Short mmCIF file of C-alpha atoms in Angstrom, two decimals:
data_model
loop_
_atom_site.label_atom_id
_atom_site.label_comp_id
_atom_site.label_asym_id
_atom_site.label_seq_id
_atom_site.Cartn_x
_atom_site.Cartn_y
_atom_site.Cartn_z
CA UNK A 534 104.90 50.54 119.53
CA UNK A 535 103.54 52.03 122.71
CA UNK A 536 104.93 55.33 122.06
CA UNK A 537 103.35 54.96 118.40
CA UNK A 538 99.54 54.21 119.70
CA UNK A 539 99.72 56.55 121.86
CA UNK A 540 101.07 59.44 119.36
CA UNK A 541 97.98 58.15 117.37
CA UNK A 542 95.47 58.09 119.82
CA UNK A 543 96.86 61.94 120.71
CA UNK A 544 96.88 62.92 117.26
CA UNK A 545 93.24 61.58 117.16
CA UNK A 546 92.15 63.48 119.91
CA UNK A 547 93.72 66.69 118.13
CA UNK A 548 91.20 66.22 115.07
CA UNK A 549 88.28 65.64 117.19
CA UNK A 550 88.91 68.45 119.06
CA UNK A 551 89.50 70.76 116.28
CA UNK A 552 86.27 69.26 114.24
CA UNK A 553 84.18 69.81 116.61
CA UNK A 554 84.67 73.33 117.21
CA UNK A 555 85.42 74.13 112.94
CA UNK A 556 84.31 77.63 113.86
CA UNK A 557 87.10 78.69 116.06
CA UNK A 558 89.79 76.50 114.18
CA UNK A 559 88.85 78.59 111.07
CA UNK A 560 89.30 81.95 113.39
CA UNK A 561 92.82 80.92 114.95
CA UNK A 562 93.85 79.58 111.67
CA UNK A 563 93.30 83.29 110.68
CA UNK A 564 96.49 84.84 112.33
CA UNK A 565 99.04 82.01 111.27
CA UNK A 566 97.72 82.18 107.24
CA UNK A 567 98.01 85.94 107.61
CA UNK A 568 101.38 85.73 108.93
CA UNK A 569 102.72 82.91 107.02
CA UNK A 570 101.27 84.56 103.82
CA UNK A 571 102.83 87.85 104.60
CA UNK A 572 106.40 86.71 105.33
CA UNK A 573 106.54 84.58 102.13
CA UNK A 574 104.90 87.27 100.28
CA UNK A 575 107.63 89.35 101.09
CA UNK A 576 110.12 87.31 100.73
CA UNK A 577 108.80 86.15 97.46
CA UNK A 578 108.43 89.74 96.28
CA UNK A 579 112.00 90.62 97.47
CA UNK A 580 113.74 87.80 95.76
CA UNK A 581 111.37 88.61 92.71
CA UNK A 582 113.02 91.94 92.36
CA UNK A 583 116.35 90.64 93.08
CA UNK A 584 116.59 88.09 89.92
CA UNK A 585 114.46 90.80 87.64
CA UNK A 586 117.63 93.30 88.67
CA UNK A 587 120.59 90.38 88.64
CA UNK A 588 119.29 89.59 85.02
CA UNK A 589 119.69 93.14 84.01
CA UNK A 590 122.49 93.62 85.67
CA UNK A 591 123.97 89.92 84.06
CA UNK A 592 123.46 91.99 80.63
CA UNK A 593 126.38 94.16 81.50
CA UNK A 594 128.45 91.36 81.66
CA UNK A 595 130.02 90.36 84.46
CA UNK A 596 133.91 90.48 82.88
CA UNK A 597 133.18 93.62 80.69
CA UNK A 598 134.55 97.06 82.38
CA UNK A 599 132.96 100.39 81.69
CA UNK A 600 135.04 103.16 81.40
CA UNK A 601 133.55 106.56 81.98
CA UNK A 602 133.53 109.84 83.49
CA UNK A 603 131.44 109.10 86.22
CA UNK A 604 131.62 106.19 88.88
CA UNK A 605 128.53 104.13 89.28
CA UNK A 606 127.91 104.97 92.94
CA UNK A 607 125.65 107.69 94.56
CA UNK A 608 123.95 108.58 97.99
CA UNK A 609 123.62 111.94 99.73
CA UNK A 610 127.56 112.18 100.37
CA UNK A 611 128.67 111.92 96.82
CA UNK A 612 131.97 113.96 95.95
CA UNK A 613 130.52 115.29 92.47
CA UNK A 614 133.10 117.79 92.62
CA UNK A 615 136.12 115.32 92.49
CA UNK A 616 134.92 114.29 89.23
CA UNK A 617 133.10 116.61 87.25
CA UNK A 618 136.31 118.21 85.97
CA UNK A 619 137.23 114.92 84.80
CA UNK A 620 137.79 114.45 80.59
CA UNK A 621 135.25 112.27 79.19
CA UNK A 622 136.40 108.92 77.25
CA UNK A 623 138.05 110.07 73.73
CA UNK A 624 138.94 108.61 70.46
CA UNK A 625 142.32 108.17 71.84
CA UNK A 626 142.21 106.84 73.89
CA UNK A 627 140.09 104.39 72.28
CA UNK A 628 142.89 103.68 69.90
CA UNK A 629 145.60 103.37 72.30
CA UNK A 630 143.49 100.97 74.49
CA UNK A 631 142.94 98.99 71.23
CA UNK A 632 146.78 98.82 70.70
CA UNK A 633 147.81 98.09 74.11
CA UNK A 634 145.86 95.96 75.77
CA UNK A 635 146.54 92.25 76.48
CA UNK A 636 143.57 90.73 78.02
CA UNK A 637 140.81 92.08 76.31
CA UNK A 638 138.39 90.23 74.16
CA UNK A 639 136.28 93.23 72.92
CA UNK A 640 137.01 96.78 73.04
CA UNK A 641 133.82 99.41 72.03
CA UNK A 642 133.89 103.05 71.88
CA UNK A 643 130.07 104.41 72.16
CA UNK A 644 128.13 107.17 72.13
CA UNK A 645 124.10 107.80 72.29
CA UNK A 646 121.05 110.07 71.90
CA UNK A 647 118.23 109.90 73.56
CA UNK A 648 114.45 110.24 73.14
CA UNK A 649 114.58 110.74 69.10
CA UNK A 650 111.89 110.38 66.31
CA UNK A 651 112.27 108.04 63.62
CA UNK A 652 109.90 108.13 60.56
CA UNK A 653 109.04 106.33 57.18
CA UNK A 654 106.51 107.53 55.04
CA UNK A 655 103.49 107.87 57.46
CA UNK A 656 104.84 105.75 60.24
CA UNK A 657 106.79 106.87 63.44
CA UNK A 658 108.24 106.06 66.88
CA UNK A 659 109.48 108.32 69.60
CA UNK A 660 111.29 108.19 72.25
CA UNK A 661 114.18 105.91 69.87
CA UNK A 662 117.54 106.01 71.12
CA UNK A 663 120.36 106.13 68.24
CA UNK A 664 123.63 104.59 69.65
CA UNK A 665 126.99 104.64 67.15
CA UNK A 666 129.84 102.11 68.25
CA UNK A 667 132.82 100.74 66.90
CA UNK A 668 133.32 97.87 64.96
CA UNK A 669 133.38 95.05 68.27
CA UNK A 670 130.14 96.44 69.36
CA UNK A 671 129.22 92.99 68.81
CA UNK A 672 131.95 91.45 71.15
CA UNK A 673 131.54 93.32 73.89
CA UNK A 674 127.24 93.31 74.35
CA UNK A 675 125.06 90.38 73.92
CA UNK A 676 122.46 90.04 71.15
CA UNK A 677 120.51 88.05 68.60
CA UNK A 678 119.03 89.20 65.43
CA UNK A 679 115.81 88.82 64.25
CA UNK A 680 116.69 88.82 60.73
CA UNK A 681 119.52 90.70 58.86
CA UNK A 682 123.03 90.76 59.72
CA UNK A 683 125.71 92.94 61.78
CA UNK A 684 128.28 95.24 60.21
CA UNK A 685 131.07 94.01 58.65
CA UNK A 686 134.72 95.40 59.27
CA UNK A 687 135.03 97.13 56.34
CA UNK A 688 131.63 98.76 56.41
CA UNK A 689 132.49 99.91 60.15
CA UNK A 690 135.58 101.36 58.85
CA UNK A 691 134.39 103.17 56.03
CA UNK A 692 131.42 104.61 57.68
CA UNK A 693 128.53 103.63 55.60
CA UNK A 694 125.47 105.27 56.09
CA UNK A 695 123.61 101.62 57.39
CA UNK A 696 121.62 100.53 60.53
CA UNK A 697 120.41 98.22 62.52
CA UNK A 698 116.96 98.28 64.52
CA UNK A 699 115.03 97.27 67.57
CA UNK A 700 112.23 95.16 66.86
CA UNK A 701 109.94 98.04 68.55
CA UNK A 702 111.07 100.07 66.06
CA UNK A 703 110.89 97.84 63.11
CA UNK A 704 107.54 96.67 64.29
CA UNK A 705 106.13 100.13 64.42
CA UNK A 706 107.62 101.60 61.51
CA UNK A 707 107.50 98.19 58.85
CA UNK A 708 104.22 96.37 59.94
CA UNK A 709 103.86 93.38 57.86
CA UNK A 710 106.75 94.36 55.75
CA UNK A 711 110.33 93.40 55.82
CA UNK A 712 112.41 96.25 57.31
CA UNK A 713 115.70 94.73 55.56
CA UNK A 714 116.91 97.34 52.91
CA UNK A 715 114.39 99.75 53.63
CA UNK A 716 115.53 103.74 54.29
CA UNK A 717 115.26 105.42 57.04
CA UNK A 718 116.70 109.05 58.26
CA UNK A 719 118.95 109.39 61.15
CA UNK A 720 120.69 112.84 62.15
CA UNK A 721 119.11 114.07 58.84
CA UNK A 722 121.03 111.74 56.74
CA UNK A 723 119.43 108.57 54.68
CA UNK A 724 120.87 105.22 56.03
CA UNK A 725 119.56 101.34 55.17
CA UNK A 726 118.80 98.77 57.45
CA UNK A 727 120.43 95.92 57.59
CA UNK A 728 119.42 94.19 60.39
CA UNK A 729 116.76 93.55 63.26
CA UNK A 730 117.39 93.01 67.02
CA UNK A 731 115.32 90.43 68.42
CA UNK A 732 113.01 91.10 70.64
CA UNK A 733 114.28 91.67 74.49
CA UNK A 734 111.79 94.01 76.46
CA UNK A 735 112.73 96.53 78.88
CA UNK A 736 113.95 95.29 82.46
CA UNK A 737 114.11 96.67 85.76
CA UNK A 738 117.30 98.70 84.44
CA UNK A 739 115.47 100.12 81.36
CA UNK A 740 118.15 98.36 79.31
CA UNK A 741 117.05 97.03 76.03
CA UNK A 742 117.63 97.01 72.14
CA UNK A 743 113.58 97.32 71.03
CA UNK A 744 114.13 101.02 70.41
CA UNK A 745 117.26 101.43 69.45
CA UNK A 746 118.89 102.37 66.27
CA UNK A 747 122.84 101.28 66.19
CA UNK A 748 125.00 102.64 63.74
CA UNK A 749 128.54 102.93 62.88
CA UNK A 750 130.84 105.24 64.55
CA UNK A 751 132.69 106.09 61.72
CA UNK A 752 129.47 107.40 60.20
CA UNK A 753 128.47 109.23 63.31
CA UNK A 754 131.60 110.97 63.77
CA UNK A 755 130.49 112.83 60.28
CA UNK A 756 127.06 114.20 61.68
CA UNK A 757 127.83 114.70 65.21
CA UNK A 758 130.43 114.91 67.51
CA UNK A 759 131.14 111.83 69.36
CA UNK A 760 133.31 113.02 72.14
CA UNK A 761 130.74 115.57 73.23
CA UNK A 762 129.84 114.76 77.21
CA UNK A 763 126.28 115.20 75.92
CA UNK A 764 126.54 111.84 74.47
CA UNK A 765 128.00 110.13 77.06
CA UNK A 766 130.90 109.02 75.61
CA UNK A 767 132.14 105.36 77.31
CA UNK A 768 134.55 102.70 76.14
CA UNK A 769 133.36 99.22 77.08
CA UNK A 770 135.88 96.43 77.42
CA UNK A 771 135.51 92.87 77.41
CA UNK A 772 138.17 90.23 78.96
CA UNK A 773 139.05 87.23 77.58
CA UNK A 774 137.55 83.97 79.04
CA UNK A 775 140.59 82.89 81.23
CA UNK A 776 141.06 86.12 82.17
CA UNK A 777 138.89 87.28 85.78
CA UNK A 778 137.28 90.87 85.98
CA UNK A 779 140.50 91.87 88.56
CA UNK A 780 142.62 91.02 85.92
CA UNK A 781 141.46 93.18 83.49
CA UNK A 782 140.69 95.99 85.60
CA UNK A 783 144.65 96.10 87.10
CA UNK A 784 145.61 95.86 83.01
CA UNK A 785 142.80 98.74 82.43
CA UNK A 786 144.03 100.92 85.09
CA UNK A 787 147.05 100.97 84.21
CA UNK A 788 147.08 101.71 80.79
CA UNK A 789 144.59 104.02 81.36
CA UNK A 790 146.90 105.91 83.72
CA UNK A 791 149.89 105.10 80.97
CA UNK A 792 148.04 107.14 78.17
CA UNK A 793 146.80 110.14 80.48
CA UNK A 794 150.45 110.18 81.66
CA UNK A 795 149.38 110.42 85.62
CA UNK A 796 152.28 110.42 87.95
CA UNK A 797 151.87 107.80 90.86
CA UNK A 798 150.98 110.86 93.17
CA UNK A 799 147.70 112.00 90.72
CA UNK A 800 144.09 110.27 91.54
CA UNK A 801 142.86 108.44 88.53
CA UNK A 802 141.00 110.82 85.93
CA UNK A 803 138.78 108.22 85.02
CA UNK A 804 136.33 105.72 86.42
CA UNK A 805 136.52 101.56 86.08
CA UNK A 806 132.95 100.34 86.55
CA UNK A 807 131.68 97.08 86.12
CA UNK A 808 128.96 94.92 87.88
CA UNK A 809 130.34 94.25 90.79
CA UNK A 810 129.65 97.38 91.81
CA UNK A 811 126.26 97.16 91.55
CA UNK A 812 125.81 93.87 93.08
CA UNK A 813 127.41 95.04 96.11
CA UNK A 814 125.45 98.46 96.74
CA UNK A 815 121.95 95.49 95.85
CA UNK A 816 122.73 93.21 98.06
CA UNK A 817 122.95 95.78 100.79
CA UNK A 818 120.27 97.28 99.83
CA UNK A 819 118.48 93.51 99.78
CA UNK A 820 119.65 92.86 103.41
CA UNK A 821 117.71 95.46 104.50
CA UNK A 822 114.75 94.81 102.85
CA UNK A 823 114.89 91.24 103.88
CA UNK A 824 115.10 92.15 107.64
CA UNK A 825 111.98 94.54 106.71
CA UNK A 826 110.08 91.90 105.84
CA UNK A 827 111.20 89.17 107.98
CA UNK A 828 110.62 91.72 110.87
CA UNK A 829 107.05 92.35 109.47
CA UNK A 830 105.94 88.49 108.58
CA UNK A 831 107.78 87.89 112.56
CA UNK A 832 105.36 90.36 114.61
CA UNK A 833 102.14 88.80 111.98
CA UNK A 834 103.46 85.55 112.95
CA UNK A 835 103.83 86.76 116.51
CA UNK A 836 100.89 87.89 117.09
CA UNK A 837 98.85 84.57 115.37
CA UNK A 838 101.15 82.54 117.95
CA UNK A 839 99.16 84.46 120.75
CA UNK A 840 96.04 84.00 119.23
CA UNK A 841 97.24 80.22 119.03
CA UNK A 842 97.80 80.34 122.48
CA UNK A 843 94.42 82.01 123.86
CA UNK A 844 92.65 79.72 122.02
CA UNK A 845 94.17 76.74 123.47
CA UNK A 846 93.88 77.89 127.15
CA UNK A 847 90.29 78.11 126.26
CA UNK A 848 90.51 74.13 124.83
CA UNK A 849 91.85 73.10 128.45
CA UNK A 850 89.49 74.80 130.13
CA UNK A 851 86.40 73.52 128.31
CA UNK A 852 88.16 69.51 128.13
CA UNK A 853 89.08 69.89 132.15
CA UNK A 854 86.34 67.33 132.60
CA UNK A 855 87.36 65.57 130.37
CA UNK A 856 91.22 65.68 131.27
CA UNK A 857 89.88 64.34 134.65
CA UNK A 858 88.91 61.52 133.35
CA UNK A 859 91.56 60.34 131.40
CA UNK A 860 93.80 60.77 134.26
CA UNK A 861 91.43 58.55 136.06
CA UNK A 862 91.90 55.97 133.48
CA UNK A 863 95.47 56.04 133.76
CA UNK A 864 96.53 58.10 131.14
CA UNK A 865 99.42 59.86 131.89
CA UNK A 866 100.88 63.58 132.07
CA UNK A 867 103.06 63.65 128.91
CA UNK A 868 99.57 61.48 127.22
CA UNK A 869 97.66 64.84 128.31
CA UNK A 870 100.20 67.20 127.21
CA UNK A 871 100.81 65.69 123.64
CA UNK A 872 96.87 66.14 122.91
CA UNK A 873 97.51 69.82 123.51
CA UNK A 874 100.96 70.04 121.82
CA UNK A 875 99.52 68.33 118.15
CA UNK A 876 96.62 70.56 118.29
CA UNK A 877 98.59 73.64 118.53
CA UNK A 878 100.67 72.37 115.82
CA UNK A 879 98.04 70.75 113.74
CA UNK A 880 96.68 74.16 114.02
CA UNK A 881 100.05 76.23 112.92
CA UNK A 882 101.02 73.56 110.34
CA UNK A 883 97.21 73.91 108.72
CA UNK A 884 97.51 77.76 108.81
CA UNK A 885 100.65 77.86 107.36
CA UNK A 886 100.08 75.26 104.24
CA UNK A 887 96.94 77.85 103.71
CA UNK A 888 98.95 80.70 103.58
CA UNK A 889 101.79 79.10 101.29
CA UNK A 890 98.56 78.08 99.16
CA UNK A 891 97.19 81.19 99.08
CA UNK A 892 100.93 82.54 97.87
CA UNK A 893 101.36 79.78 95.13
CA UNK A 894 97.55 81.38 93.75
CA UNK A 895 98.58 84.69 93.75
CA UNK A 896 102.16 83.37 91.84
CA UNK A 897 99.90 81.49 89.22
CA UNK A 898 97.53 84.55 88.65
CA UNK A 899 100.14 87.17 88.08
CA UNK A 900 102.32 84.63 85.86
CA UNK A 901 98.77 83.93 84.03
CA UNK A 902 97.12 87.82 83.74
CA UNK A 903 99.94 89.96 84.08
CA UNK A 904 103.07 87.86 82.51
CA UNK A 905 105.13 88.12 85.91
CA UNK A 906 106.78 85.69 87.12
CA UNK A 907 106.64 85.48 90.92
CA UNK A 908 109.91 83.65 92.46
CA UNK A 909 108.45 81.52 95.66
CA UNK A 910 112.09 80.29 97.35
CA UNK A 911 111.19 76.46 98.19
CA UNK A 912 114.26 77.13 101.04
CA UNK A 913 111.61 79.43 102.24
CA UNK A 914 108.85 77.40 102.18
CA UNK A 915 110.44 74.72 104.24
CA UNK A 916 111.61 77.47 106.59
CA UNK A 917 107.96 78.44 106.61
CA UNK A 918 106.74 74.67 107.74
CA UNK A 919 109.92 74.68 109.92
CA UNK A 920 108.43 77.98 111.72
CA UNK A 921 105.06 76.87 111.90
CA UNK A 922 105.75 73.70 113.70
CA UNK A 923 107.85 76.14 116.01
CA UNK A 924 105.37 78.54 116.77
CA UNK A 925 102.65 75.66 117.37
CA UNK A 926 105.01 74.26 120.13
CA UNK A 927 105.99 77.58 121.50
CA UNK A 928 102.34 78.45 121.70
CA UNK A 929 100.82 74.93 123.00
CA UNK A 930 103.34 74.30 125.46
CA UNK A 931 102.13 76.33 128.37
CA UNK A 932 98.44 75.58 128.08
CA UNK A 933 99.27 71.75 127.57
CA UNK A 934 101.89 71.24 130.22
CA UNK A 935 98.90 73.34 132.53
CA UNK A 936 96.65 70.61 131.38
CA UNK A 937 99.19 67.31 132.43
CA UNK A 938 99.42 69.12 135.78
CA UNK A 939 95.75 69.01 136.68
CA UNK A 940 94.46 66.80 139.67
CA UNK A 941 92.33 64.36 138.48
CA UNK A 942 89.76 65.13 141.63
CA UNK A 943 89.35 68.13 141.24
CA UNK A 944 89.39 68.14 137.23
CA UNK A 945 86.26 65.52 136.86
CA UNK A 946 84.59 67.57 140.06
CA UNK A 947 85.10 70.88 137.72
CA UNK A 948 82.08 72.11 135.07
#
């Protein structure tokens, strides 16, 4: 109970101390808010970016496997020449994929062309992408539909000359009208739509359906050639549920090797991507932006801590009359010392909830006028009230242990 009153009368002290002199609380406040607002700024922009890039990178699937020409790595030392002699993905090996393979759930061949115009009657959009695929197009790649259907086996097979369309493109091109059923010319051949993609918008990969025409691969194959490298040719696979991404990459790889007839001594003539991959090269790439900005918001943090500190040796030295006098009284050194300590804090802790306001404003503006959604960690925020109490400590202690060391004498006797 002792210990309580006396936390209360030091606390008390603290506020009086800091009301009276509002003009320089405001101006040390000003180097913890700055700091404390730039280190969860970061962070919050950093782990902003991260889930915008995870959720485009969670639309690859994260037990599908890319096969292609190319591996999905890069960086000043890339061997280019190891693989550009590589085949690209063929129809055969399409087929022999589709009759060998175990563990797969979904197996696409696709092709696509970029940065096309589609028209009807006075309408158009640019910059389309047409994409042909096989018939489990739909097993392998996530979607909804707008309205419409998806192609059915025997229309896959058979080629028909039939679509389906981004909502981009059905909204430019079909304003206020149903696009189901209407024609539309692709490659210079007439094909119906049969279907809309919902609407997804682009992500921080640029990967989306809006603008995309999809077709079926069977009709493609009449109007262009769909093992040209131009249209970057890939067969995606998708494993079974039970089945893990390892799995199906041993089974891949092997086959793979099976139907290009490599002896164990030959490198693989193809390239197994999936996800992982990419997760890997963003978290490193993450790491170091989080040290960045940790670094950063540290020296801002830093540097309020010394501002923190100046300002309290200036408190002692005004209250050493003061200090005198309690000492006088009886009040003792750790009594004198707390007074200092909670201020600093009180200080740090009030710059720092300022700061994380400030942060929460700028979230609820850019969610509200720009339609981003800014992620604010609450692991960081409690780091940030952990830090602030820290720094208050760190910065008070010296001034205040200064101040439960003064003789009483010579204390009252000082102006």
């Amino acid at each position: 109970m002792i210990f309580l009153k006396l936390l209360k009368e030091s606390f008390l002290f603290a506020y009086e101390a800091l009301r009276q002199n509002k003009l320089r609380t405001i101006l040390s406040l000003l180097g913890i808010t700055i700091g404390i607002m730039t280190i969860i700024g970061v962070f919050s922009a950093v782990d902003t970016l991260r889930n915008n890039i995870q959720s485009s990178v969670e639309k690859l699937g994260s037990n599908t496997i890319y096969i292609q020409k190319w591996p999905w790595v890069g960086g000043p030392d890339f061997p280019w020449w190891k693989y550009i002699s590589r085949p690209q993905p063929s129809l055969r090996d399409y087929d022999k994929l589709t009759e060998r393979l175990m563990n797969a759930e979904g197996i696409s061949y696709e092709v696509s062309v970029g940065n096309r115009t589609i028209k009807y009657k006075n309408n158009s959009i640019e910059g389309a992408q047409i994409a042909a695929a096989s018939h489990d197009y739909y097993k392998v790649w996530k979607f909804d539909f707008e309205s419409g259907r998806y192609f059915t086996d025997a229309e896959s097979k058979s080629g028909r000359p039939i679509a389906i369309i981004g909502y981009s493109i059905a909204d430019g091109l079909f304003p206020n009208q149903d696009p189901i059923g209407k024609v539309i010319t692709v490659f210079g051949r007439k094909v119906t739509i049969i279907g809309v993609f919902t609407e997804e918008g682009e992500d921080m990969l640029g990967i989306s359906a809006d603008k995309t025409v999809l077709i079926p691969l069977n009709f493609a194959k009449g109007v262009i050639k769909v093992e040209d490298e131009r249209y970057g040719p890939q067969i995606t696979v998708k494993g079974r549920e039970n089945i893990s991404v390892n799995e199906l990459e041993s089974e891949l790889k092997g086959t793979m090797r099976s139907i290009h007839r490599l002896s164990p001594a030959d490198d693989d003539d193809f390239s197994l991507n999936k996800t992982t991959i990419l997760t890997a090269q963003l978290d490193q790439l993450f790491g170091i932006i989080d040290f960045a900005g940790a670094f950063i918001g540290g020296f801002s943090i830093l540097v309020g801590g010394f501002g923190i500190a100046n300002i309290m040796f200036v408190s002692v030295k005004e209250r050493t009359n003061i200090i005198g006098i309690q000492k006088s009284l009886g009040a003792k050194n750790y009594f004198i010392m707390l007074q200092f300590l909670i201020e600093s804090v009180l200080l740090c802790l009030m710059g720092g909830f300022i700061g994380l306001i400030i942060v929460f404003i700028l979230a609820f503006v850019s969610k509200t006028f720009f339609d981003l959604t800014i992620v604010v960690d609450i692991g960081k925020v409690i780091l940030t009230i952990v830090l602030s109490t820290a720094i208050g400590l760190i910065s008070g202690f010296i001034p205040a242990f200064n101040a439960s060391r003064l003789d009483p004498v010579e204390a009252i006797r000082s102006k």
